[in-house]
PDB file of C-alpha atoms in Angstrom:
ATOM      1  CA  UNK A   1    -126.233 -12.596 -78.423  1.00  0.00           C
ATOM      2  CA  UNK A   2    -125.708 -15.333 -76.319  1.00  0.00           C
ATOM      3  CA  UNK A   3    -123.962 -18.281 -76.935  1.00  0.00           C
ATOM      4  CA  UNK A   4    -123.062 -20.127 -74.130  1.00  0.00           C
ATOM      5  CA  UNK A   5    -126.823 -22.240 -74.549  1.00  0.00           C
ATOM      6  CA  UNK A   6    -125.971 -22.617 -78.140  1.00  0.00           C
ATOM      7  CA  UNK A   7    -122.707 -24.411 -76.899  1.00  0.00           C
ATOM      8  CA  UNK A   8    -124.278 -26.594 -74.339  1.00  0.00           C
ATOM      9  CA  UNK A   9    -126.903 -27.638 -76.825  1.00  0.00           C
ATOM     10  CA  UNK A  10    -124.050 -28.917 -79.102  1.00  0.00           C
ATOM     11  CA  UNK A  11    -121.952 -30.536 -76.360  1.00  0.00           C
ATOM     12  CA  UNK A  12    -124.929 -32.383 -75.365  1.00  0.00           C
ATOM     13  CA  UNK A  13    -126.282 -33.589 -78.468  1.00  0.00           C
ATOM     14  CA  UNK A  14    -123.094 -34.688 -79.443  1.00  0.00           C
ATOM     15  CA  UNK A  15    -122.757 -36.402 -75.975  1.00  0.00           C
ATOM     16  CA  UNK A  16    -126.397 -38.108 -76.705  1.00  0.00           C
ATOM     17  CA  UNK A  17    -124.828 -38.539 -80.481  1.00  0.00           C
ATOM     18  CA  UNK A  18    -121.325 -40.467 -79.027  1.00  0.00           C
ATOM     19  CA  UNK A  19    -123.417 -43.072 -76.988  1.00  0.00           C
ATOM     20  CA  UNK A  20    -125.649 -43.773 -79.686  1.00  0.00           C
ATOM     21  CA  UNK A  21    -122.908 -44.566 -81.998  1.00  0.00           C
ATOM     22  CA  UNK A  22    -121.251 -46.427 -79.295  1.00  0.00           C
ATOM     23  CA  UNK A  23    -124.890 -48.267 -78.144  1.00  0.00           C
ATOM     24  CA  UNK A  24    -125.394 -49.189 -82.344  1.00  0.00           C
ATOM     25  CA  UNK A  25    -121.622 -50.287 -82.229  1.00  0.00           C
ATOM     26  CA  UNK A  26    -121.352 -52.678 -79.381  1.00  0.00           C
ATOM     27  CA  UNK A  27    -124.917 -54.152 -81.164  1.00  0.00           C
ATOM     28  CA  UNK A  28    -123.197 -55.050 -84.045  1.00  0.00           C
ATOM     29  CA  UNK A  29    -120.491 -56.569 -82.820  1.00  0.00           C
ATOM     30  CA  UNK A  30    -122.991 -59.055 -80.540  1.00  0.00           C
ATOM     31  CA  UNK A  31    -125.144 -59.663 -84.041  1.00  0.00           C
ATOM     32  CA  UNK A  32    -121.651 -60.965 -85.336  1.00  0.00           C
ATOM     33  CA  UNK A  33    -120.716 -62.573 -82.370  1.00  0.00           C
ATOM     34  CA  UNK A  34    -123.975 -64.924 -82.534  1.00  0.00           C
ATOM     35  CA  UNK A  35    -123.821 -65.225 -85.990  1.00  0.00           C
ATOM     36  CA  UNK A  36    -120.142 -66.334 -86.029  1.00  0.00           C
ATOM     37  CA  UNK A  37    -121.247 -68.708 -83.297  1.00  0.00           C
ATOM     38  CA  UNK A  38    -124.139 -70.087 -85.632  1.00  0.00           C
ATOM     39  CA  UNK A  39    -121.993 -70.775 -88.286  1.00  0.00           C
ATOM     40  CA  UNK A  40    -119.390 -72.637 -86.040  1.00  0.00           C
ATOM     41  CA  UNK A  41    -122.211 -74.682 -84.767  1.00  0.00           C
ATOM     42  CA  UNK A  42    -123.166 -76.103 -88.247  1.00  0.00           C
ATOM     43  CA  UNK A  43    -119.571 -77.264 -88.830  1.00  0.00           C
ATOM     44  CA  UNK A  44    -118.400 -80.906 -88.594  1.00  0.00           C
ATOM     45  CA  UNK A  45    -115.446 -81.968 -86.608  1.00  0.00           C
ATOM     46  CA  UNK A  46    -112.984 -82.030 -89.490  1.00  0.00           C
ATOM     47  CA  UNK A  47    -113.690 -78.113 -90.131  1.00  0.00           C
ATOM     48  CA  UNK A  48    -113.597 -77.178 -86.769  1.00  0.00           C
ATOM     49  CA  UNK A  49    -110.157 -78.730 -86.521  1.00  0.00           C
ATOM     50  CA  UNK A  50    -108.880 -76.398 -89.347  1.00  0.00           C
ATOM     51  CA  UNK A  51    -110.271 -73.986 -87.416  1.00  0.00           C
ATOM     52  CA  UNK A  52    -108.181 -74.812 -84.712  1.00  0.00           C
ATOM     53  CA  UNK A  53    -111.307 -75.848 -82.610  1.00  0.00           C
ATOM     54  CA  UNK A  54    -112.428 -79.233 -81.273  1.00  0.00           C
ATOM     55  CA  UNK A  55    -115.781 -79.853 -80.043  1.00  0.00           C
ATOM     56  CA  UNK A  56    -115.620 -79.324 -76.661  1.00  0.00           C
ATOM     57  CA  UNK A  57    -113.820 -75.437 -77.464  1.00  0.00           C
ATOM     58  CA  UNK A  58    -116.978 -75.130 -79.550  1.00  0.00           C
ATOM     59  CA  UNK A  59    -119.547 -76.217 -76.868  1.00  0.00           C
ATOM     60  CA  UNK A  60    -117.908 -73.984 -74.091  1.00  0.00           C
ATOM     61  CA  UNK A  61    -118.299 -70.975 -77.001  1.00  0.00           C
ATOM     62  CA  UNK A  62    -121.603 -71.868 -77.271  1.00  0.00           C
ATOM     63  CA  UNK A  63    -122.483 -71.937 -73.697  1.00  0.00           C
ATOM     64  CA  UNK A  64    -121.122 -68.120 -73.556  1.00  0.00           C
ATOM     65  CA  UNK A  65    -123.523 -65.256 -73.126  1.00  0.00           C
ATOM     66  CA  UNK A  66    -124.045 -63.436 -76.178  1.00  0.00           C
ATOM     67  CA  UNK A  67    -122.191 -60.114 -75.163  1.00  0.00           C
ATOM     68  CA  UNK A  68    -119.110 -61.981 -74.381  1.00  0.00           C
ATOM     69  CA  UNK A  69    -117.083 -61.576 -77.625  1.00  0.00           C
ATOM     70  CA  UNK A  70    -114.632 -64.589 -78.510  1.00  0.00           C
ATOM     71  CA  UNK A  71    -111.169 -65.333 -76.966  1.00  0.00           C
ATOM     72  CA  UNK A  72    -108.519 -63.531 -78.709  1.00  0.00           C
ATOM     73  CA  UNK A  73    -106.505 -65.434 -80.939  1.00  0.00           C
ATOM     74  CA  UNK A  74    -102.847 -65.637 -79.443  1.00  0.00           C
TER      75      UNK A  74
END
């Protein structure tokens, strides 16, 4: 019996397995980056600054493509 094909089909499904975990992953994470961004946006000036944001922090987050993630927090 041969099993090297039976090993290759197993490395590359779980190849083809890894991205699509990593594809569903890094999709997430941009759904929460634009929702976190929505929910910013509906905030008045008094929240924002006990967010430790001021308008013009949240207009250049706004003006951010979608993929970029936020700044970290230092």
């Amino acid at each position: 019996m041969n099993t090297k094909g039976a090993v290759k089909a197993t490395t590359w499904r779980s190849a083809v397995a890894g991205i699509a975990v990593s594809v569903l992953e890094r999709v997430r994470v941009w759904q929460e980056s634009a929702r976190n961004r929505r929910m910013l946006e509906k905030l008045d000036d008094h929240l924002l600054k006990d967010v430790g944001m001021t308008r013009s922090d949240l207009d250049r987050e706004l003006s951010r493509p979608f993929w970029i993630g936020f700044p970290p927090r230092s």
